[in-house]
Short mmCIF file of C-alpha atoms and ligand atoms in Angstrom, two decimals:
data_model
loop_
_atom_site.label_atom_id
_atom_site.label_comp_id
_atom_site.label_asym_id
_atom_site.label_seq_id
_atom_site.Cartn_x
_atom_site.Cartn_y
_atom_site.Cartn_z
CA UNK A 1 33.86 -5.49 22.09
CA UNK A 2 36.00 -4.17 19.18
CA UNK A 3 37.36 -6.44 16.28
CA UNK A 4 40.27 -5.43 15.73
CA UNK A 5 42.93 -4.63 17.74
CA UNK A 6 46.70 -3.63 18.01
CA UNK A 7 49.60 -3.93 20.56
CA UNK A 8 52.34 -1.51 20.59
CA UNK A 9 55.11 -1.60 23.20
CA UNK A 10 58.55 -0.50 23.32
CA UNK A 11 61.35 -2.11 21.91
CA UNK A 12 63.46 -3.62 25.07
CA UNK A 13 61.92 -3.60 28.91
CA UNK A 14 64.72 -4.29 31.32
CA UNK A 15 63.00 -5.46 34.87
CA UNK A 16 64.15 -6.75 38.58
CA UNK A 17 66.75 -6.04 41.49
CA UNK A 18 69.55 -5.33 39.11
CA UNK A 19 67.54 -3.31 36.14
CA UNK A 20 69.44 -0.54 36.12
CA UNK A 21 72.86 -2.03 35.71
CA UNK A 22 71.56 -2.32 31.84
CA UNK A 23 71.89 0.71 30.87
CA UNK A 24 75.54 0.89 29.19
CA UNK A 25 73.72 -1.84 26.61
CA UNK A 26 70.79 0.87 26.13
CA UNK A 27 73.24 3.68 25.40
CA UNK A 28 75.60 1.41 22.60
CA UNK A 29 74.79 3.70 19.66
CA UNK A 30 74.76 6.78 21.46
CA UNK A 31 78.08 9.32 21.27
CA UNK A 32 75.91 12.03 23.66
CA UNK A 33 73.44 11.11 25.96
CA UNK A 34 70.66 14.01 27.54
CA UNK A 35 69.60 13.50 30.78
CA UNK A 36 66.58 14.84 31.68
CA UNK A 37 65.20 15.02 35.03
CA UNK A 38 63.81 17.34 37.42
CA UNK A 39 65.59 18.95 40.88
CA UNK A 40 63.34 16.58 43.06
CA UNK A 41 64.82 13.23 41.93
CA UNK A 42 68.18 14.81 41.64
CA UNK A 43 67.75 16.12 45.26
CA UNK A 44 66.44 12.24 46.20
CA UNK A 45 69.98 11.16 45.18
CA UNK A 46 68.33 9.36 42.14
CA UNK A 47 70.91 10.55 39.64
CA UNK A 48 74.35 9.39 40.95
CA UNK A 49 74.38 5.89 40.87
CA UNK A 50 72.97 6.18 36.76
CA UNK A 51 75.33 8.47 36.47
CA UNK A 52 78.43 6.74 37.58
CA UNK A 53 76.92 3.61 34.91
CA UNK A 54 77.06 6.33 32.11
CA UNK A 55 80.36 7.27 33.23
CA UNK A 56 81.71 3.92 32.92
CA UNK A 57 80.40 3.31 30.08
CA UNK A 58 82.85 6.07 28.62
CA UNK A 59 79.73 8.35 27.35
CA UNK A 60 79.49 11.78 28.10
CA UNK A 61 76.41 13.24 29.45
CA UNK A 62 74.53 16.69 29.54
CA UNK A 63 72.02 16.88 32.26
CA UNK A 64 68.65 19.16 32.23
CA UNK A 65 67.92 19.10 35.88
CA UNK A 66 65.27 21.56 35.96
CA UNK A 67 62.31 20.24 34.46
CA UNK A 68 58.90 21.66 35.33
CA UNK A 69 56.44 19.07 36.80
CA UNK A 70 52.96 18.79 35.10
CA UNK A 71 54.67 21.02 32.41
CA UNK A 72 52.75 23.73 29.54
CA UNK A 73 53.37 23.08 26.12
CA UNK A 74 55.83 26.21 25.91
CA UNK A 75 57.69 24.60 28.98
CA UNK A 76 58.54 21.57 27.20
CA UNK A 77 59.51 23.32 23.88
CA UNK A 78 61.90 25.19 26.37
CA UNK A 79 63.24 22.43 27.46
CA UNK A 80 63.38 20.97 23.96
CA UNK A 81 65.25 23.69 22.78
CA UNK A 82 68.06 23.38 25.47
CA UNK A 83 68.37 19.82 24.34
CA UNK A 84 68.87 20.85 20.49
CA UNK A 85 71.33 23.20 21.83
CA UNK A 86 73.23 20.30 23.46
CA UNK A 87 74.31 18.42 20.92
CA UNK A 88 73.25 15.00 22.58
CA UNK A 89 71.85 11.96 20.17
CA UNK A 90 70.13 9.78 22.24
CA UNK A 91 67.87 10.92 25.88
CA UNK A 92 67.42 9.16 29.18
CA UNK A 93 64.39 10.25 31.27
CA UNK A 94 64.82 9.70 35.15
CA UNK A 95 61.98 10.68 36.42
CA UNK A 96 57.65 10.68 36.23
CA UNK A 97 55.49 11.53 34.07
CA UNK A 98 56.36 14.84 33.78
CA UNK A 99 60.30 13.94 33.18
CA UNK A 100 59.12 11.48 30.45
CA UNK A 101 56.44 13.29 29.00
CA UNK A 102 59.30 16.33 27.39
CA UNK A 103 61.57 13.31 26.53
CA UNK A 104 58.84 11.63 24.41
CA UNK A 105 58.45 15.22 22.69
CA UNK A 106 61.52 16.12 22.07
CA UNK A 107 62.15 12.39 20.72
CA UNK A 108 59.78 13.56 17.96
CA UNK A 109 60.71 17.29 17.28
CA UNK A 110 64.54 17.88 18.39
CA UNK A 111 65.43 17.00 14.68
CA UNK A 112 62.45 18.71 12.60
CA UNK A 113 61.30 22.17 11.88
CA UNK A 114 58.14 21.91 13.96
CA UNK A 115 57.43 22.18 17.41
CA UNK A 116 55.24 20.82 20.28
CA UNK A 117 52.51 23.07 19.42
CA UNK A 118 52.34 22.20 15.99
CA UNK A 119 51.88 18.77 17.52
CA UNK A 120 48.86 19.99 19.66
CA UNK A 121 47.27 20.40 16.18
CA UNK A 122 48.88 17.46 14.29
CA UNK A 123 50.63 14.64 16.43
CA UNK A 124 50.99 12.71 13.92
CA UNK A 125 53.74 15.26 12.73
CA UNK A 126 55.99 13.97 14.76
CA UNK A 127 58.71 11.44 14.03
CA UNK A 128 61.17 9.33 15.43
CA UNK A 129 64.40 11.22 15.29
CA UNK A 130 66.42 10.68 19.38
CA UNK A 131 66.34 7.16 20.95
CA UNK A 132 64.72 7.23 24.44
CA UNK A 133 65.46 5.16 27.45
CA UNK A 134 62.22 5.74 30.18
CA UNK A 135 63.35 5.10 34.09
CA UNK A 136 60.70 6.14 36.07
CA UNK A 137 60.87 6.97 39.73
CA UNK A 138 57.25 7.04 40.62
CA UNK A 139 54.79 4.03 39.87
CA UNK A 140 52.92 5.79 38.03
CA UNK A 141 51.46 7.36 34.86
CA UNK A 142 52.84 4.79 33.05
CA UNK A 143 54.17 7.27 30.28
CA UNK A 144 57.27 4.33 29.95
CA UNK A 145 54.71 2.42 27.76
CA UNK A 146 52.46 5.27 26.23
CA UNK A 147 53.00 7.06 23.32
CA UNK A 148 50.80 9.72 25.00
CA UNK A 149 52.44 12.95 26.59
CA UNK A 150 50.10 14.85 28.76
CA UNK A 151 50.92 19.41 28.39
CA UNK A 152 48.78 21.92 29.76
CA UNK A 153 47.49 24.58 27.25
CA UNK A 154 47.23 27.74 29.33
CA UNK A 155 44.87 29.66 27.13
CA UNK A 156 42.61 26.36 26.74
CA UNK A 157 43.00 26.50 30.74
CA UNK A 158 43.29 22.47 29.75
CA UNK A 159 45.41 19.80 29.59
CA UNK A 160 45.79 18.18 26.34
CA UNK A 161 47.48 14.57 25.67
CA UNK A 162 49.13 14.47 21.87
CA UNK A 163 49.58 10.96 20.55
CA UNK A 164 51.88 9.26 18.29
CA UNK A 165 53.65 5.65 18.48
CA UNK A 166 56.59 7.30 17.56
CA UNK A 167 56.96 8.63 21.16
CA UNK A 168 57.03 5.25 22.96
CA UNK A 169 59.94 4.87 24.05
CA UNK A 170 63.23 2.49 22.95
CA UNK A 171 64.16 1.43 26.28
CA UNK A 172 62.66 1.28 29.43
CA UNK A 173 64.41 0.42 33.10
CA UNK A 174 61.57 -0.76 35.69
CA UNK A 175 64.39 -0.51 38.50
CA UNK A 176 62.48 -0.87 42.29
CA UNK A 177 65.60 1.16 43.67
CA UNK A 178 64.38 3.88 41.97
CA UNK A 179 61.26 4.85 44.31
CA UNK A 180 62.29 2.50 47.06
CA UNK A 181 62.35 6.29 48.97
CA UNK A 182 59.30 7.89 46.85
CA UNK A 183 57.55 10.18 49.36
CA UNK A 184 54.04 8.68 50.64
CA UNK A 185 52.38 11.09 49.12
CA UNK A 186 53.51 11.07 45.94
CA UNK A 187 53.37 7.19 45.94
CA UNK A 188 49.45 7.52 46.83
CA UNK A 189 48.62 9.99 44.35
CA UNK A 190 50.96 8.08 40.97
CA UNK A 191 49.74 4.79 42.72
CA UNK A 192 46.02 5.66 42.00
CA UNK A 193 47.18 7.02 38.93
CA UNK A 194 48.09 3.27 37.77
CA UNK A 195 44.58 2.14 39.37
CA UNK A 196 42.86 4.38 37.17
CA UNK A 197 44.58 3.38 34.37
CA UNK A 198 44.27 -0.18 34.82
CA UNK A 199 40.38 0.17 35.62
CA UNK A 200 39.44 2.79 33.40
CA UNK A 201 40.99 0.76 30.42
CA UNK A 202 39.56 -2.92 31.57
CA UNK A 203 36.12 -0.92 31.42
CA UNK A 204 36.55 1.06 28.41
CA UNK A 205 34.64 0.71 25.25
CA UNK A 206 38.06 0.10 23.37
CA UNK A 207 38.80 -2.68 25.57
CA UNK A 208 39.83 -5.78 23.57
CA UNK A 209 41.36 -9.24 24.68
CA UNK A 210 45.30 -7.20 24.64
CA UNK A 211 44.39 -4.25 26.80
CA UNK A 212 42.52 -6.73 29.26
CA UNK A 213 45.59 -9.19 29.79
CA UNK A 214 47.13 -5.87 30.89
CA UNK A 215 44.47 -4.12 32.63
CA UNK A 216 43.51 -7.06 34.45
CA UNK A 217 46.81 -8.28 35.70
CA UNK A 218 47.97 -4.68 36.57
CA UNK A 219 44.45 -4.13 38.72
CA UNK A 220 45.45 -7.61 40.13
CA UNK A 221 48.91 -6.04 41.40
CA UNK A 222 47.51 -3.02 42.43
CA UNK A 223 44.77 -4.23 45.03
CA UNK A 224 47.02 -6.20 46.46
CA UNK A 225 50.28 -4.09 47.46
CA UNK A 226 49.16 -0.18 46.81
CA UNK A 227 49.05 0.42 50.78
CA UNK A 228 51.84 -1.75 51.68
CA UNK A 229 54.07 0.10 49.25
CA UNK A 230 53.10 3.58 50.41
CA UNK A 231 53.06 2.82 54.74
CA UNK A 232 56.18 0.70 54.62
CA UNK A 233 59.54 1.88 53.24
CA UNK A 234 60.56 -1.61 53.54
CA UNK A 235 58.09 -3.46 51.15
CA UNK A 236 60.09 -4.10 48.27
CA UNK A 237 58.03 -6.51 47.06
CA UNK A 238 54.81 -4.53 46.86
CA UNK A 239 57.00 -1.43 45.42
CA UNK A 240 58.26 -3.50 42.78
CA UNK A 241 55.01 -5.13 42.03
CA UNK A 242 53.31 -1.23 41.57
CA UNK A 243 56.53 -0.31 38.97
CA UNK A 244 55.21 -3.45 36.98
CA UNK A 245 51.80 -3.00 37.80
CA UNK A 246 52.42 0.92 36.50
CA UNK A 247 54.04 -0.41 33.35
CA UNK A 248 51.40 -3.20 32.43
CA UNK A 249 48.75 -0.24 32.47
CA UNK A 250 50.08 1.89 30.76
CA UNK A 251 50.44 -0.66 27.67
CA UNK A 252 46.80 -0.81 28.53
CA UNK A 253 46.48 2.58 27.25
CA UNK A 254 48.22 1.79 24.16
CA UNK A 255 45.95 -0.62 23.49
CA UNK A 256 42.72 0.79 25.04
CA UNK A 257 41.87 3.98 26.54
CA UNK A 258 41.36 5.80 29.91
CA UNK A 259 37.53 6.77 30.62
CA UNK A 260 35.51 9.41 32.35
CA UNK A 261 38.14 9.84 35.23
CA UNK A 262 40.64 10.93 33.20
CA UNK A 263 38.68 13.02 30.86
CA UNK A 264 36.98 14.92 33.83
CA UNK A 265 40.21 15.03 35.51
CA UNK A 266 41.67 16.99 32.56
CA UNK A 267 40.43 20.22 34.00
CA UNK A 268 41.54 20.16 37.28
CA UNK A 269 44.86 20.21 36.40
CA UNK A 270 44.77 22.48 33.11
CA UNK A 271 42.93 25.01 34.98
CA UNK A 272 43.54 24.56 38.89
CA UNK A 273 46.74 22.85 38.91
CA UNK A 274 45.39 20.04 40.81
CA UNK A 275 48.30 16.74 40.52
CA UNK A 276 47.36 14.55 38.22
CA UNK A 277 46.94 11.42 40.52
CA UNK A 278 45.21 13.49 43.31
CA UNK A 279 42.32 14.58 40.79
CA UNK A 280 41.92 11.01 39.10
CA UNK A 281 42.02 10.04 43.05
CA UNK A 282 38.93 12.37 43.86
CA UNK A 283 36.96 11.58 40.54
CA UNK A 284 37.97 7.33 40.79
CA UNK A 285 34.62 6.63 43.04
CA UNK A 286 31.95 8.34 41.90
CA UNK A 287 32.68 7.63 38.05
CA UNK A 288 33.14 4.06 39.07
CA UNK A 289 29.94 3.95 40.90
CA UNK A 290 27.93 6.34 37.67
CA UNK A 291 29.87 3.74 35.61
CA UNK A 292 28.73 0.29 37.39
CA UNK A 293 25.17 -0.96 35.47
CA UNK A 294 27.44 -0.76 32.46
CA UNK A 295 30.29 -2.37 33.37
CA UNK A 296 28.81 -5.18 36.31
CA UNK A 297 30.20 -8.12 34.24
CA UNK A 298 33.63 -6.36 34.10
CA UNK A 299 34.18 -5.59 37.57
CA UNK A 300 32.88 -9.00 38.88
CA UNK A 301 36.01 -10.46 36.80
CA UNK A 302 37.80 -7.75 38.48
CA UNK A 303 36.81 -9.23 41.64
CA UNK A 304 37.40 -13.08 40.28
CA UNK A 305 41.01 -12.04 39.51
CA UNK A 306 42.29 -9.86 42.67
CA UNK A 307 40.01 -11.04 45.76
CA UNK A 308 41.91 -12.65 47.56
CA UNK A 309 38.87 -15.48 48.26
CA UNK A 310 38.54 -19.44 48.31
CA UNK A 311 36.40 -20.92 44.99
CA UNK A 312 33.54 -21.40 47.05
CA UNK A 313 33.35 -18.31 48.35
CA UNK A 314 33.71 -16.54 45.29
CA UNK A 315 31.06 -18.54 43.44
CA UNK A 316 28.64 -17.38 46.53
CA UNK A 317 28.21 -14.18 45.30
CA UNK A 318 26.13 -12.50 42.52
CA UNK A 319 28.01 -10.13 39.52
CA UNK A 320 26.36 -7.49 41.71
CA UNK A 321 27.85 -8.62 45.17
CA UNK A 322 31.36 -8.66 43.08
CA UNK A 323 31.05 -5.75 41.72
CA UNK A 324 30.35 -3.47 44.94
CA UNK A 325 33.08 -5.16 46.47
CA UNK A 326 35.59 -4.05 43.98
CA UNK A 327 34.14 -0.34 44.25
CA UNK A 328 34.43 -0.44 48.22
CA UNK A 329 37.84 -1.63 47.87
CA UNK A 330 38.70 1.47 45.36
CA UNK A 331 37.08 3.52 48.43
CA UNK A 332 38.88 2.15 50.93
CA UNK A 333 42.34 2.48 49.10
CA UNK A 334 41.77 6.38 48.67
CA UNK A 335 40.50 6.95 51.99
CA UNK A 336 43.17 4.94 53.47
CA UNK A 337 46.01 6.81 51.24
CA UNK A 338 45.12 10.01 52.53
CA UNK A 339 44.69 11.78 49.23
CA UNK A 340 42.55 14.85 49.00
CA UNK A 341 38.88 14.05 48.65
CA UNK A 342 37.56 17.26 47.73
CA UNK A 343 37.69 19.90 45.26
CA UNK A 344 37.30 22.39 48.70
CA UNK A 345 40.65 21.73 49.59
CA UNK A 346 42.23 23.35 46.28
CA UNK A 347 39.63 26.02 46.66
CA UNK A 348 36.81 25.19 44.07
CA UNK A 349 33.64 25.78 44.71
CA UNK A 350 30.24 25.69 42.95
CA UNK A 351 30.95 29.29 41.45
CA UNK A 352 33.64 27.03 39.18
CA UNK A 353 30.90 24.37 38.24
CA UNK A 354 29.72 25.38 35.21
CA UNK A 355 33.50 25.98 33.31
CA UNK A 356 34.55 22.68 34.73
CA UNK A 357 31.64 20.65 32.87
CA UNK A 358 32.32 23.15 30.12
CA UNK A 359 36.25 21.99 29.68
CA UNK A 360 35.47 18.21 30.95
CA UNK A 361 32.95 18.07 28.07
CA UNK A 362 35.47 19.22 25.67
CA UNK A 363 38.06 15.97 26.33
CA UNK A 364 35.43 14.04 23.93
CA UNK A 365 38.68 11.83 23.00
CA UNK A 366 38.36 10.07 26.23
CA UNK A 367 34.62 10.52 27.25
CA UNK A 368 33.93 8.32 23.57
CA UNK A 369 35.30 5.41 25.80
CA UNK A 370 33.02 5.56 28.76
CA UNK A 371 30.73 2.70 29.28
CA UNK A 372 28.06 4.94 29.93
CA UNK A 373 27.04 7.97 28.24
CA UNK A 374 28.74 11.06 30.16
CA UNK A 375 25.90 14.05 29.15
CA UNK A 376 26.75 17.47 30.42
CA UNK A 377 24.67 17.08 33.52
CA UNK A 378 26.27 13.57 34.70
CA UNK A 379 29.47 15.54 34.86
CA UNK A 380 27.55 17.94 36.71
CA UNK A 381 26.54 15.53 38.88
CA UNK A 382 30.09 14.36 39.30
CA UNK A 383 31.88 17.25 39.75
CA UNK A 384 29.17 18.46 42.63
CA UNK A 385 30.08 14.99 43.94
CA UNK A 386 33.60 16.13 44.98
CA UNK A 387 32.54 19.41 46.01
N1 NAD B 1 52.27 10.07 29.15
C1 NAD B 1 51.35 9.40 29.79
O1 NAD B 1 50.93 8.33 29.34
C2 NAD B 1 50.83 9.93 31.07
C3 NAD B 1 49.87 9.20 31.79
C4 NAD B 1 49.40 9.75 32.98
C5 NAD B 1 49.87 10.99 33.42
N2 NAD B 1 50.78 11.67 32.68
C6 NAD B 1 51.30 12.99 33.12
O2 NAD B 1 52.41 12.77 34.00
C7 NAD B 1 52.52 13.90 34.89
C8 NAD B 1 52.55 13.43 36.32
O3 NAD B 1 53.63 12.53 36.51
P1 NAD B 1 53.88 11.85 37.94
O4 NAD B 1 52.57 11.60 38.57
O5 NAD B 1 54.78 10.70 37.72
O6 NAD B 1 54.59 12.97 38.80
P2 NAD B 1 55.72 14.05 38.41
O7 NAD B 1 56.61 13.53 37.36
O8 NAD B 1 55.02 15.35 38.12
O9 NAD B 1 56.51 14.15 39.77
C9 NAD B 1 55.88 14.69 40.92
C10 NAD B 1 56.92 15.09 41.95
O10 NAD B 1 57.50 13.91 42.48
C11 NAD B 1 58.91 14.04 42.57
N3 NAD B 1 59.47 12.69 42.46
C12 NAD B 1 59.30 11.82 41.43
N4 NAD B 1 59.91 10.66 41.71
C13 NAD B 1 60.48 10.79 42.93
C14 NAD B 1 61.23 9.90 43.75
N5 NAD B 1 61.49 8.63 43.41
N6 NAD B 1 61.67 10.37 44.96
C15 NAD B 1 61.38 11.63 45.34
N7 NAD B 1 60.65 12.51 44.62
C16 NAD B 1 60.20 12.08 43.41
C17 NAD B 1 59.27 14.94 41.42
O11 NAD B 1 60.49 15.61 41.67
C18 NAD B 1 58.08 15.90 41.38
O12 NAD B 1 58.31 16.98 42.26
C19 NAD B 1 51.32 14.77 34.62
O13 NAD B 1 51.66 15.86 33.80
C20 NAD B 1 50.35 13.83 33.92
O14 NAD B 1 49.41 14.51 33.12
C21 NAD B 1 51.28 11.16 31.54
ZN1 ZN B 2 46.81 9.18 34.38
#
């Protein structure tokens, strides 16, 4: 366990059935606010409701409706650029990960003389120069708490997270209206997303007593409503627990790390253009189960927390007997979500093995984390897994 240990988070979290009604309070410095979004939340109605709030609060808007999902590093400058041109001071992000992600760059570049690929080689660069307010609309990557943003690198045929406090964001509206209407599928794929997250950081070699109040509550919240929110429209409850639960990880990241998932996961999108939940989904198991004589102790208090058992039953079973069950449940959730299991169905086969343990071998910043040493031939071994 580490010694030391910080907590970063953003400045004001606004939460529950009326969230959203804050945002006039969020926007009292601003004299321009950016929207940025992308044409499937605008297209989900998403927009008009903030909108009308903005309006009423007498502050005039530009809105960047087109933003690329799971965007490149020139996309986002794009995009960045547009926003420069604008004129706007201060950015709202309506959207996932990929709608936050730009936001959080161009937070730290619209005002400077460098761009996002000078930040591939120094984040650091980067500096706080546009207030952000994060509402996400899938739960999620969590990028409302990081200071990560995830671009793809097309010559690296990779995707590459740059990291810098100075991207988290200012505000942040956790608003359940927001994907009350999120398609299943997308609500499978960003829900796992969160699982990994939460997991992946409770297990990771930077965990520390901060990251595991998260991590461990958010895995809590997750078990226990991730179907319910994606099979019934209706559960408002369980949709509202997965924006928290989505939230709480991602301060997990902050304060710890993701693992082996996300660093093999890198790859499939950069390269194949897999969705980011879907390949965390396929990897989730079988790094879990590589991963479980290291972490035992860690996933039995998994089970202590979220298993929904009486005392005695609990204190029937070994760390072992805990343990499995928490890795059948993660197998159960993914089968029963319906994401894609295999790498078949985006049309990789073993002719593709060798550059994927290549390019999941290079993501060293989050293999460092793993329990358990990944060598090349574990990921190998992985990858073949899903094949
Ligand atoms: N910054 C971080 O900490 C972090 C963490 C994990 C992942 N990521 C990155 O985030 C990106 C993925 O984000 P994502 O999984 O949230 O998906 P996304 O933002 O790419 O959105 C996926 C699709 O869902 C649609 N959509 C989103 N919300 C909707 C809603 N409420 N109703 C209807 N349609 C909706 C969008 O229009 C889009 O077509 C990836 O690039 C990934 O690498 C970032
Ligand atoms: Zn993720």
């Amino acid at each position: 366990m580490l010694t030391d240990y910080v907590l970063q988070v953003p400045q004001t979290v606004y939460g529950g059935l009326h969230a959203l009604e804050n945002i006039p309070k969020a926007l009292k410095d601003a004299k321009k606010a950016a929207i940025f979004t992308d044409q499937g939340i605008r297209g989900a109605g998403l927009l008009d409701y903030p909108l009308s709030l903005i309006e009423e609060a007498g502050i005039p808007a530009v809105i960047l409706d087109d933003l690329p999902a799971e965007p490149t590093c020139d996309e986002a400058q794009n995009i960045i650029d547009r926003f420069k041109a604008s004129g706007a001071d201060f950015i709202i992000a309506i959207g996932g990960g990929s709608v936050m992600d730009i936001a959080k760059l161009a937070s730290v570049t619209a005002g400077g003389s460098w761009g996002v690929r000078d930040l591939l080689e120094d984040p650091l660069r980067g500096e706080k120069q546009i207030k952000t307010l994060m509402i996400p609309t899938t739960a999620g990557t969590g990028a409302e708490a990081t200071p990560n943003s995830i671009v793809a690198v097309p010559e690296k045929e990779l995707k590459v997270g740059i990291v810098n406090s100075a991207m988290i964001a200012d505000y942040v509206i956790l608003d359940g209206r927001m994907i009350r209407n999120l398609p299943r599928k997308i609500a499978a794929s960003t829900g796992v997303d969160a699982l990994c997250h939460a997991i992946e950081c409770f297990t990771s070699k930077k965990s520390n007593p901060f990251s595991d109040t998260f991590a461990l509550e958010a895995l809590d919240l997750i078990l226990n409503n991730i179907e319910a929110a994606c099979d019934d429209p209706d559960a408002i409850d369980a949709k509202n627990a997965m924006l928290t639960a989505a939230f709480y990880a991602g301060i997990a990241i902050t304060a710890s790390g993701t693992t082996a998932v996300h660093a093999l996961s890198y790859p499939l999108g950069g390269k194949y253009h897999i969705p980011h939940g879907v390949s965390n989904a396929m990897l989730l198991v079988p790094v879990m189960k590589f991963n479980e004589p290291a972490c035992r102790e860690k996933f039995a208090a998994a089970y202590d927390r979220a298993a929904r058992v009486s005392k005695a039953e609990g204190a029937a079973l070994t760390a072992e007997e805990k343990s499995a069950w928490i890795i059948q449940r993660l197998e159960s959730i993914v089968k029963h979500l319906d994401i894609p299991a295999s790498l078949k169905d985006y049309g990789i086969g073993s002719e593709d093995l060798e550059d994927l343990v290549a390019a999941g071998m290079e993501v060293t910043r989050l293999l460092v984390n793993n329990m358990r040493e990944v060598t090349p031939q574990a990921a190998r071994e992985l990858y073949l897994s899903v094949m």
